[in-house]
Short mmCIF file of C-alpha atoms in Angstrom, two decimals:
data_model
loop_
_atom_site.label_atom_id
_atom_site.label_comp_id
_atom_site.label_asym_id
_atom_site.label_seq_id
_atom_site.Cartn_x
_atom_site.Cartn_y
_atom_site.Cartn_z
CA MET A 1 94.08 86.31 152.92
CA THR A 2 93.67 84.81 150.41
CA VAL A 3 96.19 84.96 147.63
CA LEU A 4 94.77 85.51 143.95
CA ASP A 5 97.53 84.35 141.36
CA THR A 6 98.51 85.95 138.35
CA ARG A 7 95.80 83.03 135.90
CA ALA A 8 93.06 84.24 138.44
CA LEU A 9 93.46 87.98 138.24
CA ASN A 10 93.67 87.88 134.49
CA ARG A 11 90.53 85.35 134.39
CA ALA A 12 88.63 87.70 136.56
CA THR A 13 89.84 90.57 134.89
CA LEU A 14 88.58 88.82 131.07
CA ALA A 15 85.22 87.83 132.68
CA ARG A 16 84.88 92.24 133.84
CA GLN A 17 86.21 93.59 130.35
CA LEU A 18 83.51 91.32 128.82
CA LEU A 19 86.38 89.61 126.43
CA LEU A 20 86.05 85.60 128.20
CA ASP A 21 82.43 86.35 126.63
CA ARG A 22 81.00 88.45 123.77
CA ALA A 23 77.93 90.21 126.21
CA ASP A 24 74.22 90.51 124.45
CA LEU A 25 74.58 94.89 126.03
CA PRO A 26 73.37 97.57 123.95
CA ALA A 27 76.61 99.52 122.87
CA LEU A 28 75.67 102.40 124.93
CA ASP A 29 75.25 99.49 128.70
CA ALA A 30 78.46 98.66 127.40
CA VAL A 31 80.25 101.86 127.45
CA ALA A 32 79.25 102.63 130.84
CA HIS A 33 80.15 99.10 132.19
CA LEU A 34 83.54 99.87 131.31
CA GLY A 35 83.72 102.83 132.90
CA GLY A 36 84.44 104.39 129.62
CA LEU A 37 86.51 103.38 126.58
CA GLN A 38 90.22 105.57 125.94
CA ALA A 39 89.55 107.46 122.53
CA GLN A 40 92.58 109.90 121.63
CA GLU A 41 92.18 107.80 118.29
CA PRO A 42 88.71 108.33 117.54
CA GLN A 43 88.37 104.64 116.19
CA GLU A 44 89.74 102.07 118.36
CA PRO A 45 86.90 102.20 120.84
CA PHE A 46 84.68 100.47 117.32
CA ILE A 47 86.70 97.82 117.59
CA GLY A 48 87.28 97.21 121.69
CA LEU A 49 83.44 97.02 121.43
CA TRP A 50 83.80 94.56 118.27
CA SER A 51 85.87 92.47 120.39
CA ARG A 52 83.06 93.09 122.93
CA LEU A 53 79.78 92.40 121.75
CA ARG A 54 77.76 90.13 119.87
CA ALA A 55 76.11 91.71 117.13
CA PHE A 56 78.08 94.40 117.57
CA ASP A 57 76.58 97.49 114.91
CA PRO A 58 78.73 100.68 114.79
CA THR A 59 76.69 102.58 113.19
CA VAL A 60 74.45 102.42 116.73
CA LEU A 61 77.37 103.56 118.98
CA SER A 62 77.69 106.91 115.83
CA THR A 63 74.12 107.48 116.71
CA LEU A 64 74.90 107.36 120.58
CA LEU A 65 77.44 109.62 119.82
CA THR A 66 75.88 112.42 116.71
CA GLU A 67 72.39 112.42 119.62
CA ARG A 68 74.90 112.87 122.72
CA HIS A 69 73.54 109.97 124.26
CA VAL A 70 78.07 109.28 124.50
CA VAL A 71 80.61 111.93 124.54
CA ARG A 72 83.84 112.79 123.50
CA THR A 73 86.20 114.21 126.22
CA HIS A 74 89.25 114.93 128.38
CA LEU A 75 88.98 112.68 131.94
CA MET A 76 90.77 110.19 132.69
CA ARG A 77 94.27 110.52 132.91
CA ARG A 78 93.80 113.55 130.92
CA THR A 79 93.11 110.78 127.79
CA VAL A 80 90.09 111.35 125.59
CA HIS A 81 87.51 109.02 126.67
CA LEU A 82 84.03 108.19 125.69
CA LEU A 83 81.72 107.52 127.90
CA THR A 84 78.20 108.03 128.24
CA ALA A 85 76.53 111.46 128.86
CA ASP A 86 75.52 110.35 132.70
CA ASP A 87 79.00 109.57 133.44
CA ALA A 88 80.71 112.48 131.99
CA VAL A 89 78.85 115.11 133.62
CA ALA A 90 79.10 113.27 137.14
CA TRP A 91 82.48 112.55 136.76
CA ARG A 92 83.74 115.41 135.18
CA PRO A 93 83.88 117.91 138.33
CA ARG A 94 85.73 114.89 140.58
CA HIS A 95 88.37 115.45 138.07
CA ASP A 96 88.78 119.47 137.73
CA ALA A 97 92.42 118.92 139.87
CA MET A 98 93.86 116.76 138.17
CA LEU A 99 93.39 118.11 135.24
CA ARG A 100 94.76 120.82 135.49
CA GLN A 101 98.16 119.57 137.58
CA ARG A 102 98.55 117.88 134.32
CA VAL A 103 98.31 120.89 132.26
CA LEU A 104 100.96 122.96 134.92
CA GLY A 105 102.98 118.99 134.77
CA VAL A 106 103.78 120.02 131.17
CA TYR A 107 103.39 123.53 130.56
CA ARG A 108 104.40 125.20 133.88
CA GLY A 109 107.42 127.56 132.66
CA GLU A 110 104.81 128.12 129.51
CA LEU A 111 101.75 129.05 131.89
CA ASP A 112 104.11 131.03 134.21
CA GLY A 113 101.68 134.61 135.36
CA VAL A 114 98.82 133.40 134.21
CA ASP A 115 96.95 133.54 136.69
CA LEU A 116 93.92 130.29 135.56
CA ASP A 117 91.49 131.62 137.62
CA ASP A 118 91.44 134.86 134.58
CA LEU A 119 92.29 132.40 132.03
CA ALA A 120 89.35 130.38 133.28
CA ALA A 121 86.70 133.46 132.76
CA ALA A 122 88.26 134.05 129.54
CA ALA A 123 87.96 130.35 127.81
CA ARG A 124 84.65 130.40 129.50
CA ALA A 125 83.16 133.94 127.57
CA LEU A 126 85.69 132.84 124.62
CA MET A 127 83.46 129.63 123.93
CA ALA A 128 79.58 131.36 125.87
CA ASP A 129 78.43 132.63 121.79
CA GLY A 130 78.61 127.92 120.68
CA GLU A 131 80.86 127.89 118.07
CA PRO A 132 82.93 124.89 118.09
CA ARG A 133 86.26 126.03 117.76
CA SER A 134 89.97 123.66 117.72
CA MET A 135 92.32 123.77 120.35
CA PRO A 136 95.38 126.07 117.98
CA GLU A 137 92.14 128.93 117.29
CA ILE A 138 91.17 129.10 121.44
CA GLY A 139 94.45 129.45 122.30
CA ARG A 140 95.48 131.76 119.79
CA ALA A 141 92.16 134.20 121.16
CA LEU A 142 93.25 132.83 124.77
CA ALA A 143 96.78 134.61 123.07
CA GLU A 144 95.39 138.02 122.40
CA HIS A 145 95.43 138.62 125.93
CA TRP A 146 98.20 136.79 127.08
CA PRO A 147 99.90 137.49 124.26
CA THR A 148 104.22 136.40 125.98
CA SER A 149 102.27 132.63 127.09
CA GLU A 150 102.29 129.70 124.25
CA PRO A 151 98.95 129.65 122.81
CA ARG A 152 99.66 125.66 122.88
CA ALA A 153 99.95 126.05 126.93
CA LEU A 154 97.05 128.30 126.84
CA GLY A 155 94.83 126.11 124.52
CA GLU A 156 95.25 123.27 126.57
CA MET A 157 94.65 124.26 129.86
CA ALA A 158 91.85 126.33 128.87
CA VAL A 159 90.60 122.28 127.53
CA ALA A 160 91.64 121.25 130.78
CA LEU A 161 89.88 123.98 133.37
CA LEU A 162 86.36 123.98 131.32
CA PRO A 163 84.86 121.14 130.46
CA MET A 164 84.54 120.12 127.08
CA ALA A 165 83.58 117.61 124.48
CA GLN A 166 84.50 117.28 121.15
CA LEU A 167 82.00 117.55 118.58
CA PRO A 168 81.53 114.80 115.83
CA PRO A 169 81.83 114.21 113.17
CA ARG A 170 85.04 113.71 115.62
CA GLY A 171 84.53 109.44 116.38
CA VAL A 172 82.21 108.78 113.60
CA TRP A 173 82.12 105.10 111.87
CA ARG A 174 84.86 106.20 108.92
CA ALA A 175 84.65 109.50 109.43
CA LYS A 176 88.15 111.78 109.29
CA ALA A 177 87.03 114.77 110.86
CA GLY A 178 89.49 117.72 112.64
CA VAL A 179 88.67 118.20 116.94
CA ARG A 180 85.91 120.64 117.40
CA TYR A 181 85.52 122.27 121.06
CA VAL A 182 82.37 123.06 122.49
CA LEU A 183 81.80 123.82 126.50
CA LEU A 184 80.08 120.53 127.69
CA THR A 185 77.17 122.23 129.55
CA ALA A 186 76.30 123.39 126.07
CA TRP A 187 76.50 120.12 124.03
CA LEU A 188 74.24 118.77 126.73
CA ASP A 189 72.50 121.15 127.34
CA ARG A 190 73.16 119.47 131.13
CA GLU A 191 74.48 120.72 133.73
CA LEU A 192 77.38 118.99 135.49
CA GLU A 193 76.54 117.54 138.96
CA PRO A 194 78.31 119.81 141.90
CA SER A 195 80.97 118.66 143.51
CA SER A 196 79.61 117.65 146.81
CA ALA A 197 82.13 119.15 150.14
CA GLU A 198 81.22 115.69 152.26
CA SER A 199 84.07 114.05 153.48
CA ALA A 200 82.76 110.29 152.41
CA ASP A 201 83.36 111.66 148.79
CA PRO A 202 80.63 110.72 147.06
CA VAL A 203 81.57 110.56 144.24
CA GLY A 204 84.71 108.99 144.77
CA GLN A 205 82.75 105.83 145.85
CA VAL A 206 80.66 105.60 142.55
CA LEU A 207 84.23 105.65 140.73
CA VAL A 208 85.62 103.12 142.84
CA ARG A 209 82.80 100.93 142.31
CA ARG A 210 82.10 100.64 138.90
CA TYR A 211 86.53 100.54 138.54
CA LEU A 212 85.76 97.36 140.42
CA ALA A 213 83.54 96.06 138.82
CA ALA A 214 84.92 96.67 136.00
CA PHE A 215 88.57 95.77 136.58
CA GLY A 216 88.61 94.03 140.20
CA PRO A 217 90.20 92.71 142.26
CA ALA A 218 92.71 95.51 142.58
CA ALA A 219 94.86 97.74 144.20
CA SER A 220 94.93 101.32 145.41
CA ALA A 221 97.61 101.61 142.15
CA ASP A 222 96.13 100.32 140.30
CA LEU A 223 92.56 102.24 140.85
CA ARG A 224 94.59 105.55 140.78
CA ALA A 225 96.45 104.22 137.35
CA TRP A 226 92.64 104.04 135.75
CA CYS A 227 91.60 107.52 136.58
CA GLY A 228 95.09 109.08 136.91
CA LEU A 229 93.12 110.84 140.99
CA ALA A 230 95.24 110.09 144.01
CA GLY A 231 93.92 106.12 145.20
CA LEU A 232 90.50 108.10 146.52
CA PRO A 233 91.64 106.86 150.28
CA THR A 234 89.16 108.61 151.47
CA ALA A 235 86.63 106.77 149.03
CA VAL A 236 87.84 103.47 149.71
CA ALA A 237 87.42 104.21 153.23
CA ALA A 238 84.19 104.64 153.45
CA LEU A 239 83.42 101.31 150.98
CA ARG A 240 85.13 99.18 153.68
CA ASP A 241 81.96 97.73 155.20
CA GLU A 242 81.82 96.87 151.18
CA LEU A 243 84.21 95.20 149.80
CA ILE A 244 87.03 92.26 150.22
CA THR A 245 90.39 91.93 150.13
CA PHE A 246 93.36 89.91 148.59
CA ARG A 247 96.57 89.70 148.27
CA ASP A 248 98.26 89.20 144.79
CA GLU A 249 101.33 87.31 144.57
CA ARG A 250 103.79 90.38 145.15
CA GLY A 251 101.97 90.64 148.12
CA ARG A 252 99.54 93.87 147.04
CA LYS A 253 96.17 94.81 149.08
CA LEU A 254 93.42 94.32 146.15
CA ILE A 255 90.07 94.90 147.21
CA ASP A 256 87.00 94.15 145.48
CA LEU A 257 83.38 93.55 145.42
CA PRO A 258 81.96 90.47 146.64
CA ASP A 259 79.56 89.30 144.33
CA ALA A 260 81.15 90.20 141.47
CA PRO A 261 82.87 87.64 139.04
CA ARG A 262 86.25 86.28 139.79
CA PRO A 263 85.64 82.70 137.76
CA ASP A 264 87.71 79.61 138.00
CA PRO A 265 91.50 80.42 136.21
CA GLU A 266 91.33 77.25 133.92
CA THR A 267 88.99 79.04 132.39
CA PRO A 268 89.42 78.75 128.69
CA ALA A 269 89.76 81.96 127.61
CA PRO A 270 89.19 82.78 123.13
CA VAL A 271 91.91 84.70 121.17
CA ARG A 272 90.41 88.45 121.24
CA PHE A 273 92.04 91.17 119.15
CA LEU A 274 91.96 94.79 121.06
CA PRO A 275 92.70 98.34 120.01
CA ALA A 276 95.57 100.76 120.05
CA PHE A 277 94.97 102.28 124.63
CA ASP A 278 92.14 99.59 126.19
CA ASN A 279 92.28 100.41 128.79
CA ALA A 280 92.08 96.63 130.06
CA ILE A 281 95.37 96.72 130.03
CA LEU A 282 96.24 100.54 130.69
CA GLY A 283 93.90 100.64 133.72
CA TYR A 284 96.29 98.64 135.94
CA ASP A 285 99.23 99.91 137.62
CA ASP A 286 100.77 96.51 137.57
CA ARG A 287 99.16 94.92 134.05
CA SER A 288 101.29 92.11 134.13
CA ARG A 289 97.91 90.08 134.69
CA ILE A 290 97.82 90.50 131.34
CA ILE A 291 100.41 91.74 129.75
CA ASP A 292 104.61 90.22 130.73
CA ASP A 293 106.53 93.68 131.83
CA ALA A 294 109.03 92.73 128.67
CA HIS A 295 106.52 93.33 126.56
CA ARG A 296 104.90 96.57 128.47
CA LEU A 297 105.29 99.62 126.88
CA LEU A 298 103.82 97.62 123.48
CA SER A 299 100.65 99.45 125.59
CA VAL A 300 101.57 102.47 125.59
CA ALA A 301 102.56 103.08 121.92
CA GLY A 302 99.47 102.37 120.59
CA GLU A 303 100.67 98.94 119.28
CA ARG A 304 96.86 97.01 118.61
CA VAL A 305 97.53 93.62 120.57
CA VAL A 306 95.96 89.97 120.59
CA LEU A 307 94.40 88.03 123.65
CA VAL A 308 95.20 84.43 123.31
CA ASP A 309 94.61 82.41 126.21
CA GLY A 310 94.25 85.77 127.96
CA ARG A 311 97.43 87.25 127.54
CA VAL A 312 99.11 90.03 124.84
CA ALA A 313 101.24 86.98 122.61
CA ALA A 314 100.77 89.05 119.02
CA THR A 315 100.36 92.87 118.17
CA TRP A 316 97.86 93.50 114.97
CA THR A 317 97.67 96.29 112.09
CA VAL A 318 95.77 96.10 108.73
CA GLU A 319 96.72 97.77 105.74
CA SER A 320 94.55 97.33 102.14
CA GLY A 321 91.84 94.83 103.61
CA THR A 322 94.11 92.56 105.47
CA VAL A 323 95.04 91.85 109.09
CA THR A 324 98.13 90.80 109.34
CA VAL A 325 99.33 89.28 112.94
CA ASN A 326 102.87 89.93 114.47
CA PRO A 327 103.26 86.57 117.13
CA LEU A 328 105.89 88.19 120.49
CA ARG A 329 105.69 84.07 120.84
CA VAL A 330 105.81 80.78 119.68
CA LEU A 331 101.97 80.21 118.99
CA SER A 332 101.14 76.67 118.48
CA PRO A 333 98.74 75.60 115.57
CA ALA A 334 95.75 74.84 117.60
CA GLU A 335 96.32 79.01 119.12
CA ARG A 336 98.00 79.78 115.85
CA GLU A 337 94.11 78.32 113.39
CA ALA A 338 92.22 80.46 116.19
CA VAL A 339 94.22 83.39 116.04
CA GLY A 340 93.53 83.40 112.18
CA GLU A 341 89.76 83.11 112.48
CA GLN A 342 89.53 86.14 114.75
CA GLY A 343 91.14 87.75 112.15
CA GLN A 344 89.66 86.81 108.86
CA ALA A 345 86.60 88.48 111.35
CA LEU A 346 87.18 91.59 112.02
CA ALA A 347 88.79 92.31 108.47
CA SER A 348 85.35 91.32 107.86
CA PHE A 349 83.83 93.88 110.42
CA LEU A 350 86.28 96.23 109.41
CA SER A 351 85.74 96.44 105.64
CA ASP A 352 81.95 96.41 105.46
CA HIS A 353 82.34 92.33 104.80
CA GLU A 354 84.29 93.25 101.50
CA SER A 355 87.27 91.00 102.88
CA ASP A 356 88.23 88.14 104.94
CA ARG A 357 92.08 88.39 104.84
CA ALA A 358 94.32 87.70 107.92
CA ARG A 359 97.71 86.90 107.81
CA VAL A 360 99.56 84.78 111.42
CA ASP A 361 103.11 85.66 110.49
CA PRO A 362 105.26 82.26 111.38
CA SER A 363 107.07 83.42 114.26
CA PRO A 364 108.49 86.29 117.54
CA ARG A 365 109.16 89.24 115.64
#
């Protein structure tokens, strides 16, 4: 079985994540290709698409959100993702059990004695009027039925049990707004696609194909790390004849789509600035293809990072129109220049062309 080294996997990831060459895709197509963008920090998807698309206009993504072509909802890993409406209604039922179990993993004690079917019914009745509500408002209303339970736990579980959308202006470019929920079906005026009783897990098969198109080659553990589901073994088995296999340097079996890009490992990789919690990093269990193990915790701490030669080599912040880069290793003069140029371009994007100030700190922190 062919072994793909770390650099080969890195270049495959960059190509599929639209980070090797910026793409000419419309923003909606890019969101679909990427299987959604992690979006608990509401402005970060704009940075993610700016790094991936040529001539990206942030107002286009805002319009897609307000016109309900994309939606903010809890899905993969029970984190907020920005997804196409099509994917949200198709994928949400397949994630139901995982979402419920993850909330129980945090609030099992607080929800002791609460029948989850009764809770779902009460929450649905509450939200049936179409009035947007915050999580605390949902929790307090439900606490009238379960006065001995913690309102926060009731609210969190309600949002896991019932598919809900987070409404604009949350997630609109440059908007600052709290989180307000309505039922996903009411917001999109569409019913969820029903769960299939087929043993071959057809929705799981779609998830596997879509994941590999944007993240492969990858192991089952990587797939599980991306979506939060239990590896989708039935779906993977059903697709066995469609897939090809490799091994990585750690001996893990990797699966992939036969015609997906796997560039020459020596393909040059440009500097790219990634937003907080970008799935190019979080979408893997073994993240060594893109970030050193020594820096792995940066990816879950909300640090924005810079890719140099395809790997995390710095973090970045922005304040008063100035992008500041903090290297994690010594950068060569050419690398510093390339990082500075991309930092200036990012500063211009973030400031609506009012500033192109960028500073690269001289040494690793």
